[in-house]
Amino acid sequence: APTLVIGDGRSDFCVAGAADMVIAKASLLDHCRRDGLPVIPFDDFAQVRAVVDHLGRHQRRVATRIPEWSSAL
């Protein structure tokens, strides 16, 4: 199963680099974009919940094509 990280700050940088997908805002979002990590931006936890629900419904496709999935949102 893919590893998902949800975060917003510098303390999340290390774990984000080891994740398959990151849901991020603030400095973590900037870090992921700068380092080319697969990232989905969020503003509030309602958006996070929607992404996680989507992941649950499409788990098999997400597990095999994570980078392509993030650009489809």
PDB file of N, CA and C in Angstrom, residues 13 15 19 24 29 32 38-39 45 65 68:
ATOM      1  N   PHE A  13       9.450  17.485   6.476  1.00  0.00           N
ATOM      2  CA  PHE A  13      10.280  17.373   5.273  1.00  0.00           C
ATOM      3  C   PHE A  13      10.888  15.981   5.108  1.00  0.00           C
ATOM      4  N   VAL A  15      10.113  12.949   6.355  1.00  0.00           N
ATOM      5  CA  VAL A  15       9.168  11.868   6.091  1.00  0.00           C
ATOM      6  C   VAL A  15       8.507  12.041   4.722  1.00  0.00           C
ATOM      7  N   ALA A  19       7.748   9.258   1.359  1.00  0.00           N
ATOM      8  CA  ALA A  19       6.348   8.924   1.095  1.00  0.00           C
ATOM      9  C   ALA A  19       6.088   8.737  -0.394  1.00  0.00           C
ATOM     10  N   ALA A  24      -0.123  18.492   1.308  1.00  0.00           N
ATOM     11  CA  ALA A  24       0.653  19.504   2.023  1.00  0.00           C
ATOM     12  C   ALA A  24       0.125  20.914   1.824  1.00  0.00           C
ATOM     13  N   LEU A  29       4.484  22.237   1.319  1.00  0.00           N
ATOM     14  CA  LEU A  29       4.071  22.296  -0.085  1.00  0.00           C
ATOM     15  C   LEU A  29       5.196  22.863  -0.943  1.00  0.00           C
ATOM     16  N   CYS A  32       8.005  20.237  -1.265  1.00  0.00           N
ATOM     17  CA  CYS A  32       7.670  19.133  -2.170  1.00  0.00           C
ATOM     18  C   CYS A  32       7.760  19.573  -3.624  1.00  0.00           C
ATOM     19  N   PRO A  38       5.735  14.001  -5.270  1.00  0.00           N
ATOM     20  CA  PRO A  38       4.310  13.987  -5.614  1.00  0.00           C
ATOM     21  C   PRO A  38       3.496  14.610  -4.489  1.00  0.00           C
ATOM     22  N   VAL A  39       2.811  15.703  -4.787  1.00  0.00           N
ATOM     23  CA  VAL A  39       2.126  16.462  -3.741  1.00  0.00           C
ATOM     24  C   VAL A  39       0.771  16.955  -4.222  1.00  0.00           C
ATOM     25  N   PHE A  45      -8.879  20.763   6.389  1.00  0.00           N
ATOM     26  CA  PHE A  45      -8.997  19.314   6.529  1.00  0.00           C
ATOM     27  C   PHE A  45     -10.195  18.718   5.800  1.00  0.00           C
ATOM     28  N   ARG A  65      -0.071   4.284 -10.002  1.00  0.00           N
ATOM     29  CA  ARG A  65       0.149   5.470 -10.828  1.00  0.00           C
ATOM     30  C   ARG A  65       0.077   6.749 -10.011  1.00  0.00           C
ATOM     31  N   GLU A  68       0.804  10.371 -11.739  1.00  0.00           N
ATOM     32  CA  GLU A  68      -0.214  10.762 -12.695  1.00  0.00           C
ATOM     33  C   GLU A  68      -1.516  11.134 -12.004  1.00  0.00           C
TER      34      GLU A  68
END
